[in-house]
């Protein structure tokens, strides 16, 4: 009995086309799988695979680097206001520390030489009080020695009129009030320190506002 192959079986497939003369019109697209390679071919394939892997790795690294830089930029942009605030607070604390140190140093200096500010004032006001017939000096602790020192300071400053003293225990050390015919001057170490602190804080506040405006301008 002769067995016939199923109708859908194709044991042999020829996709090469020939013309009537036997010439190839369309070659076959079939390429057998190569199962054996020469050492040089293996080395070339390995080198090509390494090159492709390296290029893929570099491309991935570049992509990750770009993503990391973008994330860093976003974090820096978000942290900038906080960093500005921290820097401003640091400047404020440094200014407060400097003011506190200055107060301690100034207090020690004034305790050692309480007539120092009065001497400076008399030297500055020498021309204004020179023509006045009378100068009133109001201060605390005006004992005989202090009055003699102040009298000498007035003479050294060019004042030749009458010096009248008013002892005021309510005034702090080195504070004084001067009164003459057409003017008046006073000095209070605590008030002077407060004015310096106010001016410094105003300067810091103005600087903080300027920095903030620069930040906003950079974002636009």
Tab-separated table of C-alpha atoms in Angstrom:
chain	number	residue	atom	x	y	z
A	1	UNK	CA	0.000	0.000	0.000
A	2	UNK	CA	1.413	3.409	-0.985
A	3	UNK	CA	1.140	6.140	1.648
A	4	UNK	CA	0.543	9.651	0.461
A	5	UNK	CA	1.808	12.756	2.254
A	6	UNK	CA	-0.771	15.122	3.731
A	7	UNK	CA	-1.881	17.914	1.440
A	8	UNK	CA	-0.534	20.651	3.766
A	9	UNK	CA	2.974	19.187	4.126
A	10	UNK	CA	5.875	20.838	2.286
A	11	UNK	CA	8.952	18.669	2.643
A	12	UNK	CA	10.905	20.731	0.120
A	13	UNK	CA	10.535	24.419	-0.560
A	14	UNK	CA	12.392	26.065	-3.445
A	15	UNK	CA	12.025	29.846	-3.481
A	16	UNK	CA	14.623	30.386	-6.152
A	17	UNK	CA	13.011	31.249	-9.473
A	18	UNK	CA	14.503	30.318	-12.811
A	19	UNK	CA	13.556	31.330	-16.298
A	20	UNK	CA	13.132	28.949	-19.233
A	21	UNK	CA	16.833	29.132	-19.987
A	22	UNK	CA	17.719	28.074	-16.471
A	23	UNK	CA	18.987	31.487	-15.298
A	24	UNK	CA	18.170	32.641	-11.774
A	25	UNK	CA	15.455	35.270	-11.806
A	26	UNK	CA	15.057	35.660	-8.009
A	27	UNK	CA	17.575	34.089	-5.625
A	28	UNK	CA	16.461	32.317	-2.522
A	29	UNK	CA	16.280	34.349	0.682
A	30	UNK	CA	17.128	31.335	2.737
A	31	UNK	CA	20.383	31.534	4.636
A	32	UNK	CA	21.464	28.556	6.671
A	33	UNK	CA	22.376	29.211	10.279
A	34	UNK	CA	26.084	29.289	10.714
A	35	UNK	CA	27.093	26.860	13.398
A	36	UNK	CA	30.868	27.046	13.198
A	37	UNK	CA	33.028	30.190	13.511
A	38	UNK	CA	36.686	30.773	13.039
A	39	UNK	CA	38.620	32.221	16.032
A	40	UNK	CA	39.053	35.533	14.214
A	41	UNK	CA	35.296	35.685	13.597
A	42	UNK	CA	34.632	34.953	17.271
A	43	UNK	CA	36.988	37.748	18.320
A	44	UNK	CA	35.298	40.156	15.903
A	45	UNK	CA	31.844	39.258	17.228
A	46	UNK	CA	33.006	39.686	20.839
A	47	UNK	CA	34.588	43.060	20.024
A	48	UNK	CA	31.397	44.193	18.298
A	49	UNK	CA	29.296	43.073	21.267
A	50	UNK	CA	31.590	44.924	23.667
A	51	UNK	CA	31.385	48.072	21.558
A	52	UNK	CA	27.605	47.913	21.423
A	53	UNK	CA	27.423	47.271	25.194
A	54	UNK	CA	29.788	50.203	25.865
A	55	UNK	CA	27.764	52.552	23.668
A	56	UNK	CA	24.551	51.458	25.374
A	57	UNK	CA	26.108	51.936	28.816
A	58	UNK	CA	27.406	55.416	27.894
A	59	UNK	CA	24.009	56.412	26.568
A	60	UNK	CA	22.387	55.230	29.786
A	61	UNK	CA	24.973	57.090	31.881
A	62	UNK	CA	24.351	60.303	29.942
A	63	UNK	CA	20.633	59.914	30.459
A	64	UNK	CA	21.073	59.293	34.192
A	65	UNK	CA	23.471	62.255	34.460
A	66	UNK	CA	20.977	64.542	32.766
A	67	UNK	CA	18.231	63.367	35.111
A	68	UNK	CA	20.514	63.833	38.150
A	69	UNK	CA	21.510	67.365	37.085
A	70	UNK	CA	17.880	68.259	36.559
A	71	UNK	CA	16.984	66.929	40.018
A	72	UNK	CA	19.912	68.822	41.596
A	73	UNK	CA	18.792	72.024	39.877
A	74	UNK	CA	15.267	71.607	41.189
A	75	UNK	CA	16.523	70.931	44.730
A	76	UNK	CA	18.822	73.969	44.625
A	77	UNK	CA	16.016	76.162	43.328
A	78	UNK	CA	13.735	74.945	46.108
A	79	UNK	CA	16.442	75.343	48.759
A	80	UNK	CA	17.585	78.832	47.679
A	81	UNK	CA	15.014	80.754	49.768
A	82	UNK	CA	15.819	78.670	52.826
A	83	UNK	CA	19.558	79.175	52.282
A	84	UNK	CA	19.040	82.925	51.948
A	85	UNK	CA	17.063	82.889	55.189
A	86	UNK	CA	19.790	80.919	56.955
A	87	UNK	CA	22.458	83.319	55.676
A	88	UNK	CA	20.399	86.309	56.808
A	89	UNK	CA	19.886	84.794	60.257
A	90	UNK	CA	23.630	84.102	60.468
A	91	UNK	CA	24.367	87.761	59.673
A	92	UNK	CA	21.832	88.865	62.286
A	93	UNK	CA	23.350	86.600	64.944
A	94	UNK	CA	26.863	87.776	64.042
A	95	UNK	CA	25.711	91.406	64.298
A	96	UNK	CA	24.051	90.751	67.673
A	97	UNK	CA	27.227	89.082	68.934
A	98	UNK	CA	29.361	91.995	67.719
A	99	UNK	CA	27.011	94.508	69.371
A	100	UNK	CA	27.072	92.580	72.640
A	101	UNK	CA	30.869	92.471	72.595
A	102	UNK	CA	31.000	96.188	71.753
A	103	UNK	CA	28.699	97.012	74.686
A	104	UNK	CA	30.934	95.089	77.101
A	105	UNK	CA	34.088	96.741	75.770
A	106	UNK	CA	32.490	100.187	75.767
A	107	UNK	CA	31.185	99.755	79.324
A	108	UNK	CA	34.643	98.760	80.555
A	109	UNK	CA	36.230	101.706	78.737
A	110	UNK	CA	33.679	104.186	80.117
A	111	UNK	CA	34.142	102.859	83.643
A	112	UNK	CA	37.880	103.390	83.258
A	113	UNK	CA	37.569	106.834	81.630
A	114	UNK	CA	34.058	108.231	82.226
A	115	UNK	CA	34.991	111.731	81.035
A	116	UNK	CA	36.113	110.476	77.608
A	117	UNK	CA	32.821	111.231	75.799
A	118	UNK	CA	32.577	114.630	77.520
A	119	UNK	CA	36.096	115.510	76.398
A	120	UNK	CA	35.249	114.530	72.822
A	121	UNK	CA	32.074	116.624	72.944
A	122	UNK	CA	33.890	119.674	74.288
A	123	UNK	CA	36.540	119.403	71.580
A	124	UNK	CA	33.844	119.139	68.908
A	125	UNK	CA	31.740	121.993	70.303
A	126	UNK	CA	34.685	124.258	71.114
A	127	UNK	CA	33.828	126.925	68.562
A	128	UNK	CA	30.118	126.906	69.406
A	129	UNK	CA	30.520	127.317	73.154
A	130	UNK	CA	33.573	129.587	72.998
A	131	UNK	CA	31.522	132.797	72.899
A	132	UNK	CA	29.047	131.655	75.531
A	133	UNK	CA	29.515	133.205	78.978
A	134	UNK	CA	28.261	130.157	80.846
A	135	UNK	CA	28.307	126.400	80.370
A	136	UNK	CA	26.166	124.050	82.458
A	137	UNK	CA	27.458	120.493	82.841
A	138	UNK	CA	24.961	117.946	84.143
A	139	UNK	CA	26.275	114.456	85.020
A	140	UNK	CA	26.458	111.921	87.844
A	141	UNK	CA	29.274	111.414	90.302
A	142	UNK	CA	30.472	115.003	90.075
A	143	UNK	CA	32.835	114.963	93.036
A	144	UNK	CA	35.622	117.479	93.463
A	145	UNK	CA	38.101	115.478	91.386
A	146	UNK	CA	35.606	115.032	88.521
A	147	UNK	CA	34.781	118.747	88.520
A	148	UNK	CA	38.436	119.666	88.361
A	149	UNK	CA	38.980	117.308	85.405
A	150	UNK	CA	35.969	118.737	83.557
A	151	UNK	CA	37.101	122.302	84.319
A	152	UNK	CA	40.497	121.471	82.838
A	153	UNK	CA	38.860	119.928	79.767
A	154	UNK	CA	36.806	123.092	79.203
A	155	UNK	CA	39.931	125.253	79.419
A	156	UNK	CA	41.799	122.952	77.021
A	157	UNK	CA	38.867	123.214	74.589
A	158	UNK	CA	39.131	127.014	74.584
A	159	UNK	CA	36.165	127.820	76.807
A	160	UNK	CA	36.929	130.700	79.148
A	161	UNK	CA	33.474	131.308	80.622
A	162	UNK	CA	31.845	130.092	83.795
A	163	UNK	CA	31.321	126.350	84.223
A	164	UNK	CA	28.334	125.373	86.373
A	165	UNK	CA	27.920	121.781	87.532
A	166	UNK	CA	24.640	119.935	88.178
A	167	UNK	CA	25.021	116.543	89.799
A	168	UNK	CA	22.295	114.172	88.502
A	169	UNK	CA	22.523	110.675	90.077
A	170	UNK	CA	19.868	109.394	87.641
A	171	UNK	CA	22.302	109.678	84.715
A	172	UNK	CA	24.397	106.555	83.963
A	173	UNK	CA	28.181	106.519	83.995
A	174	UNK	CA	29.716	108.710	81.236
A	175	UNK	CA	26.330	110.243	80.356
A	176	UNK	CA	26.108	114.026	80.414
A	177	UNK	CA	24.100	117.066	79.344
A	178	UNK	CA	25.648	120.331	78.219
A	179	UNK	CA	23.735	123.600	78.069
A	180	UNK	CA	25.035	126.984	76.912
A	181	UNK	CA	23.491	130.268	75.790
A	182	UNK	CA	22.190	129.122	72.411
A	183	UNK	CA	22.538	125.355	72.378
A	184	UNK	CA	22.412	122.020	74.133
A	185	UNK	CA	24.065	118.616	73.737
A	186	UNK	CA	23.652	115.357	75.579
A	187	UNK	CA	25.059	111.864	75.531
A	188	UNK	CA	23.714	108.575	76.889
A	189	UNK	CA	25.805	105.427	76.245
A	190	UNK	CA	22.765	103.128	76.337
A	191	UNK	CA	20.774	105.318	73.949
A	192	UNK	CA	23.772	105.585	71.622
A	193	UNK	CA	24.151	101.791	71.604
A	194	UNK	CA	20.421	101.409	70.875
A	195	UNK	CA	20.696	103.824	67.944
A	196	UNK	CA	23.639	101.875	66.552
A	197	UNK	CA	21.732	98.593	66.922
A	198	UNK	CA	18.661	100.072	65.205
A	199	UNK	CA	20.742	101.381	62.315
A	200	UNK	CA	22.477	98.021	61.933
A	201	UNK	CA	19.205	96.079	61.930
A	202	UNK	CA	17.739	98.500	59.386
A	203	UNK	CA	20.770	97.911	57.170
A	204	UNK	CA	20.397	94.129	57.508
A	205	UNK	CA	16.684	94.339	56.734
A	206	UNK	CA	17.377	96.461	53.653
A	207	UNK	CA	20.029	93.981	52.533
A	208	UNK	CA	17.623	91.058	53.010
A	209	UNK	CA	14.967	92.831	50.957
A	210	UNK	CA	17.493	93.574	48.227
A	211	UNK	CA	18.622	89.929	48.126
A	212	UNK	CA	15.009	88.776	47.940
A	213	UNK	CA	14.292	91.083	45.027
A	214	UNK	CA	17.342	89.737	43.223
A	215	UNK	CA	16.103	86.164	43.724
A	216	UNK	CA	12.686	87.028	42.317
A	217	UNK	CA	14.293	88.812	39.395
A	218	UNK	CA	16.408	85.779	38.609
A	219	UNK	CA	13.351	83.515	38.531
A	220	UNK	CA	11.676	85.708	35.925
